Short mmCIF file of C-alpha atoms in Angstrom, two decimals:
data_model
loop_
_atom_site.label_atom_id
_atom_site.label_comp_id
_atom_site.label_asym_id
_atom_site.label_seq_id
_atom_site.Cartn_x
_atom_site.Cartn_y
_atom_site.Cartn_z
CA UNK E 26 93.42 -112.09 62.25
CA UNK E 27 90.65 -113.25 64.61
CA UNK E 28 87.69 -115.28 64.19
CA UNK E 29 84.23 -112.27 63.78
CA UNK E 30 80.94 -114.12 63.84
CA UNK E 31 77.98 -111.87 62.53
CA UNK E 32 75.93 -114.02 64.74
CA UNK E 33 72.51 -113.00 67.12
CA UNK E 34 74.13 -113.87 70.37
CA UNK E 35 70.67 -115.86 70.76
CA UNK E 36 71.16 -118.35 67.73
CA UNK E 37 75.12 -118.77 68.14
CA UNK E 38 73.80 -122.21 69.47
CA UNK E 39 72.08 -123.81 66.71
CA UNK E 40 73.11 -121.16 63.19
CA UNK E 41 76.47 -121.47 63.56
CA UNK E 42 77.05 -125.06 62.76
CA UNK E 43 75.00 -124.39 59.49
CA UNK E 44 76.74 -121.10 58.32
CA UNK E 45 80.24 -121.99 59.67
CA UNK E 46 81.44 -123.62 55.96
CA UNK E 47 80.42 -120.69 54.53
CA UNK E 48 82.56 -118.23 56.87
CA UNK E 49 85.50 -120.25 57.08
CA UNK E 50 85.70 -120.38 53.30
CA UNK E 51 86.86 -116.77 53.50
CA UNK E 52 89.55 -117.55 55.67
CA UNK E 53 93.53 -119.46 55.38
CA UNK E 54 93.43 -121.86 57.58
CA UNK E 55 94.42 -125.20 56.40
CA UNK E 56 91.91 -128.00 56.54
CA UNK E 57 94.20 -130.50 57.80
CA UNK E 58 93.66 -134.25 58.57
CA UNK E 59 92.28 -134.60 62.19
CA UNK E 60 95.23 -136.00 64.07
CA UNK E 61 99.18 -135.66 63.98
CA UNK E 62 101.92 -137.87 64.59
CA UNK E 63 100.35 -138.55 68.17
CA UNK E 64 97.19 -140.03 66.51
CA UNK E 65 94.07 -140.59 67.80
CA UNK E 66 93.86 -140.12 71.76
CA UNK E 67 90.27 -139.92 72.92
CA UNK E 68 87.40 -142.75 73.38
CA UNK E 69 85.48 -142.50 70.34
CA UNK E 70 84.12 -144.94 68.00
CA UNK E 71 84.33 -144.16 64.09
CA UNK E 72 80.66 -143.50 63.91
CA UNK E 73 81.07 -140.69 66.47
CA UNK E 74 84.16 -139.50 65.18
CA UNK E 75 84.18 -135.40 63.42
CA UNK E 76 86.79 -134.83 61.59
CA UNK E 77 85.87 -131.76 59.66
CA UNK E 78 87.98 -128.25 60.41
CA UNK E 79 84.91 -126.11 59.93
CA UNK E 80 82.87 -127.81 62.47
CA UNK E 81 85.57 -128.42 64.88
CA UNK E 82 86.30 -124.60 64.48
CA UNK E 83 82.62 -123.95 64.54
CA UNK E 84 82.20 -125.52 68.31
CA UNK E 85 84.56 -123.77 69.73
CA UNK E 86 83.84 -120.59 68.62
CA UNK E 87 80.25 -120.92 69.38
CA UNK E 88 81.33 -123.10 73.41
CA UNK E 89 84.52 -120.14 74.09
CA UNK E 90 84.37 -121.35 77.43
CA UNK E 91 86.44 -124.41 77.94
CA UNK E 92 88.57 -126.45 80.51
CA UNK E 93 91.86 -126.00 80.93
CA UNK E 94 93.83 -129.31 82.07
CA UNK E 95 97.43 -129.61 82.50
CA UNK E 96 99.18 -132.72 84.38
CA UNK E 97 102.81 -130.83 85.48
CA UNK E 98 104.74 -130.60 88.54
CA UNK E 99 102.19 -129.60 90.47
CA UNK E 100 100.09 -132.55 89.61
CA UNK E 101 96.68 -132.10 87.62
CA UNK E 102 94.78 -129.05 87.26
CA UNK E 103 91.75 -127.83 85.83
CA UNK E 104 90.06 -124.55 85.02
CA UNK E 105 87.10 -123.19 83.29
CA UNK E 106 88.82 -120.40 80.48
CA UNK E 107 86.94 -118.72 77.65
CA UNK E 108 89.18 -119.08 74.72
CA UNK E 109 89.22 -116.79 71.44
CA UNK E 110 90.09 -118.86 68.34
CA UNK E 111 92.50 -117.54 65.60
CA UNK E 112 93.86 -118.78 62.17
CA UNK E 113 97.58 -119.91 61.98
CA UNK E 114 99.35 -123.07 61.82
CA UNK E 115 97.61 -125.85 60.37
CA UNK E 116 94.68 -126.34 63.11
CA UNK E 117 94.18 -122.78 64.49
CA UNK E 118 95.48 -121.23 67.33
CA UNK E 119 93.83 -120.50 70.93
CA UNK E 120 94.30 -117.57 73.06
CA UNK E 121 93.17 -116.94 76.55
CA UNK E 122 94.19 -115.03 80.00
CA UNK E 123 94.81 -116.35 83.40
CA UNK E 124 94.71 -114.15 86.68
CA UNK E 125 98.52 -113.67 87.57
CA UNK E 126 97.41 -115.62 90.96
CA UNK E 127 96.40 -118.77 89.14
CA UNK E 128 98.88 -121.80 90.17
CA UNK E 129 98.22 -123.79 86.86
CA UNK E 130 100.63 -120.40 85.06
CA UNK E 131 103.46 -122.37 86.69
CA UNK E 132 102.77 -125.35 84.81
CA UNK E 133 102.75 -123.41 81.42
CA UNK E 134 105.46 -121.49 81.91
CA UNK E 135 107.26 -125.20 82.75
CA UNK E 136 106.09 -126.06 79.07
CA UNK E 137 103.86 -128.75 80.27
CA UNK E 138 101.51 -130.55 77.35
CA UNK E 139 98.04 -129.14 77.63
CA UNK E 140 94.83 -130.24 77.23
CA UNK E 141 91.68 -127.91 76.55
CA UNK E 142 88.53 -128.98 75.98
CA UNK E 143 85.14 -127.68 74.55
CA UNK E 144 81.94 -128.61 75.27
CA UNK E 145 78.55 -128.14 73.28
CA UNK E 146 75.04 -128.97 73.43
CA UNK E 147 74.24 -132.14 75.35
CA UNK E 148 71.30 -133.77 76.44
CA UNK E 149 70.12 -136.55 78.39
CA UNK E 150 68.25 -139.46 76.39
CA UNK E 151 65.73 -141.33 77.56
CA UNK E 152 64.97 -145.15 76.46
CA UNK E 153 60.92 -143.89 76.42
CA UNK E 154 61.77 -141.97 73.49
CA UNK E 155 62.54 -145.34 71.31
CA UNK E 156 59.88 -147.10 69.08
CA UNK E 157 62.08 -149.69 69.62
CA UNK E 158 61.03 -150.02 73.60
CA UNK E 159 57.81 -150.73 72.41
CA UNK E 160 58.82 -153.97 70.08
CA UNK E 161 62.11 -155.93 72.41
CA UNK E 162 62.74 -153.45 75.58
CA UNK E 163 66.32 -154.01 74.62
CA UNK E 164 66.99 -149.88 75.26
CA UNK E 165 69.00 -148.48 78.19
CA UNK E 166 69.40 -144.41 78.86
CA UNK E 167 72.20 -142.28 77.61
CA UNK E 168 73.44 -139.07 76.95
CA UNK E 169 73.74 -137.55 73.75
CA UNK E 170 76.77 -134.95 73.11
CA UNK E 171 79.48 -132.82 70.97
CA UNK E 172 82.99 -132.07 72.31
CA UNK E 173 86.15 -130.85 70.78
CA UNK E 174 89.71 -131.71 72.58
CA UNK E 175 92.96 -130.25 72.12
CA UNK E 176 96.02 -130.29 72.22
CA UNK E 177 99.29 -128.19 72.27
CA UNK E 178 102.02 -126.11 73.63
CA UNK E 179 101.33 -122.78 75.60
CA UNK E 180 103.40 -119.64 75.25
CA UNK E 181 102.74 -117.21 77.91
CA UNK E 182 102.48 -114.11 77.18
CA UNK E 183 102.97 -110.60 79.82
CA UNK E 184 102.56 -107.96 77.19
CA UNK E 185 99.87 -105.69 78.74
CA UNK E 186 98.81 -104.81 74.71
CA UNK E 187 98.65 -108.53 73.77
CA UNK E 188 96.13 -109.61 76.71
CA UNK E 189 93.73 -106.04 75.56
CA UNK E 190 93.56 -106.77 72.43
CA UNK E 191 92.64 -110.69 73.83
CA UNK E 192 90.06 -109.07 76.24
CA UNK E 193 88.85 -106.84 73.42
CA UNK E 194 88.37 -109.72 70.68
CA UNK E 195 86.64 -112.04 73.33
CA UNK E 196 84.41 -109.27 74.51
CA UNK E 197 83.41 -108.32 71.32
CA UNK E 198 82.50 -112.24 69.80
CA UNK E 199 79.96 -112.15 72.49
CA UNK E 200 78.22 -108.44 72.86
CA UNK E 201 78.40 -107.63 68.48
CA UNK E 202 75.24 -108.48 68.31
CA UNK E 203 73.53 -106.75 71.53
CA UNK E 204 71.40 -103.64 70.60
CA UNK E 205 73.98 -101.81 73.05
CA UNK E 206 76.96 -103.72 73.09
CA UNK E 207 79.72 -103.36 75.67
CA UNK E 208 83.09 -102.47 75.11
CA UNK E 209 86.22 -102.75 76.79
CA UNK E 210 86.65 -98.76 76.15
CA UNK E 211 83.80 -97.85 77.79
CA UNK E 212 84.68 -98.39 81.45
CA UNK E 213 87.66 -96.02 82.74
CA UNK E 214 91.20 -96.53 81.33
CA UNK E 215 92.60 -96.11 84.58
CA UNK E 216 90.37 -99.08 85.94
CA UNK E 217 91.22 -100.99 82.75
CA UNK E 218 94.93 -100.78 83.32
CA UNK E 219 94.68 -101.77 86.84
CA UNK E 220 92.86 -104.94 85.77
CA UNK E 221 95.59 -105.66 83.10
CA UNK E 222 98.16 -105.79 85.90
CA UNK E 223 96.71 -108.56 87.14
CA UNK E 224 96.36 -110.61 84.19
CA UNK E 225 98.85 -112.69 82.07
CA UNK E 226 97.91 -113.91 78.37
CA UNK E 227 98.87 -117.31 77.05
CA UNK E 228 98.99 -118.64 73.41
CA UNK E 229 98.37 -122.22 72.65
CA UNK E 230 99.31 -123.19 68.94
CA UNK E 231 96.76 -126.33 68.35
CA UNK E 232 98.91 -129.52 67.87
CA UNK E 233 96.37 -132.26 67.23
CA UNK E 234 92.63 -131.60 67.88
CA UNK E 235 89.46 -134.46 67.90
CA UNK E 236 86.09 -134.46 68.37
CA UNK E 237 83.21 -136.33 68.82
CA UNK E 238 79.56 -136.11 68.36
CA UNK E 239 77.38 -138.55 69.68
CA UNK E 240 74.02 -137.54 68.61
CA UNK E 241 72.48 -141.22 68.88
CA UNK E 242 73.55 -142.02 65.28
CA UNK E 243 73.81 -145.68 66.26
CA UNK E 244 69.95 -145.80 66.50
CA UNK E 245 67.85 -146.91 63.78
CA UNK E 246 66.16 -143.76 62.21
CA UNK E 247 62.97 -144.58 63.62
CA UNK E 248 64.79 -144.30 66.90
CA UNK E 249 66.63 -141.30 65.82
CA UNK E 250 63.62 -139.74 65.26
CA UNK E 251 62.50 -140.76 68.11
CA UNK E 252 64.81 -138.34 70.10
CA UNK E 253 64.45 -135.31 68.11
CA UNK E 254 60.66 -135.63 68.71
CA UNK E 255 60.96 -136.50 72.48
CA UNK E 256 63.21 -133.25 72.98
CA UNK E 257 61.17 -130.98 71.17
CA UNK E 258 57.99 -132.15 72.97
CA UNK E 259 59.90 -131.87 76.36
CA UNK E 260 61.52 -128.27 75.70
CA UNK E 261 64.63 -129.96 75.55
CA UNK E 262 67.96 -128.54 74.23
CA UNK E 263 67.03 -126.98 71.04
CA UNK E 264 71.20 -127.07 69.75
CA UNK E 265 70.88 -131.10 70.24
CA UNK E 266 67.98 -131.16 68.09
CA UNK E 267 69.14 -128.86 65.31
CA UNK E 268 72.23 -131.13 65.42
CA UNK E 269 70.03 -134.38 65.18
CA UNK E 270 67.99 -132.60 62.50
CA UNK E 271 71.25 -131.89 60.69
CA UNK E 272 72.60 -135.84 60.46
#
């Protein structure tokens, strides 16, 4: 079973860290601790540290598109991927395609370790923006942030079924909630199965996943506040703020 978000494609970026708890309570996936036997591999101080499934879950499903980093044979590689989350296991499971041409397939098929990660709102902070400035000038700039990383084993996957049914789920996350959405079965089969040829699916059961949210919770509150009211008088990101809003 996939992961359906009755979401306006237009709020995915600030509702679905609020509802997500309430949709994932309908679902069997295991709220496990954060980290495995590996433990804890990225930078992140405890007061930045998420553990929570249901926001974890809820960035990536709302951030699909994510880079794709293995370190194999053919030394390190990279690539933007849009992702569709599943349940299974005890963290979820991702899937994704690759064009048939892509180099990094050689490095799954290998079994290399893999590293994915999500990105979400971010902003840049500016020092102005603290009270503080105003009383010691002891401020400096930074950037505020939410990212997900994870990790696992891929399983690749040529089954010309498996990647539509991949194409169709990601395609439909995104356009469910345009007045005329798209689907996959509109354009010609022919052209469809042409495209399929060139396409192989992979399947990466989550192993350990982290993330971290940096949303200047180390500021005093007056600072804190500080930030919210600087973006929203700037027409800064509006996700950020609902985030800040939210801590």
């Amino acid at each position: 079973m996939a992961f359906v978000f009755p979401l306006g494609i237009a709020n995915w970026t600030i509702d679905l860290f609020i509802i997500w708890p309430l949709i994932i309570d309908q679902l069997s996936v295991k709220m496990s601790p954060l980290t495995d036997k590996e433990g804890v591999i990225m930078h992140c101080p405890g007061l930045f540290r998420e553990e929570r499934m249901e926001v974890l879950h809820g960035l990536i499903a709302a951030y699909p598109l994510a880079t794709l980093i293995t370190a194999g044979r053919g030394g390190l590689m990279a690539n933007l991927i849009p992702f569709s989350l599943h349940e299974g296991g005890d963290y979820g499971i991702l899937r994704a395609h690759l064009a048939r041409g892509n180099k990094q397939l050689e490095e799954l098929c290998e079994g290399t370790e893999i590293l994915v990660v999500f990105q979400g709102p971010e902003s840049y902070v500016t020092p102005s923006w603290y009270p503080s400035k105003t009383e010691h000038g002891k401020v400096v700039p930074t950037w505020n942030f939410v990212m997900v990383q994870v990790r696992g084993d891929a399983r690749v996957i040529k089954d010309s079924g498996w990647i539509l049914a991949q194409l169709e789920q990601l395609t439909n996350n995104r356009e469910r909630e345009r007045e005329y959405p798209w689907k996959v079965s509109d354009a010609p089969e022919y052209f469809i199965e042409a495209q399929l040829k060139g396409l192989v699916g992979i399947e990466i059961s989550i192993r350990s996943i982290e993330g971290k949210w940096k949303i200047s919770q180390n500021r005093l509150s007056v600072d804190h506040q500080g930030v919210i009211d600087g973006l929203r008088a700037e027409g800064g990101c509006p996700a950020m703020v609902a985030l800040m809003e939210q801590r």
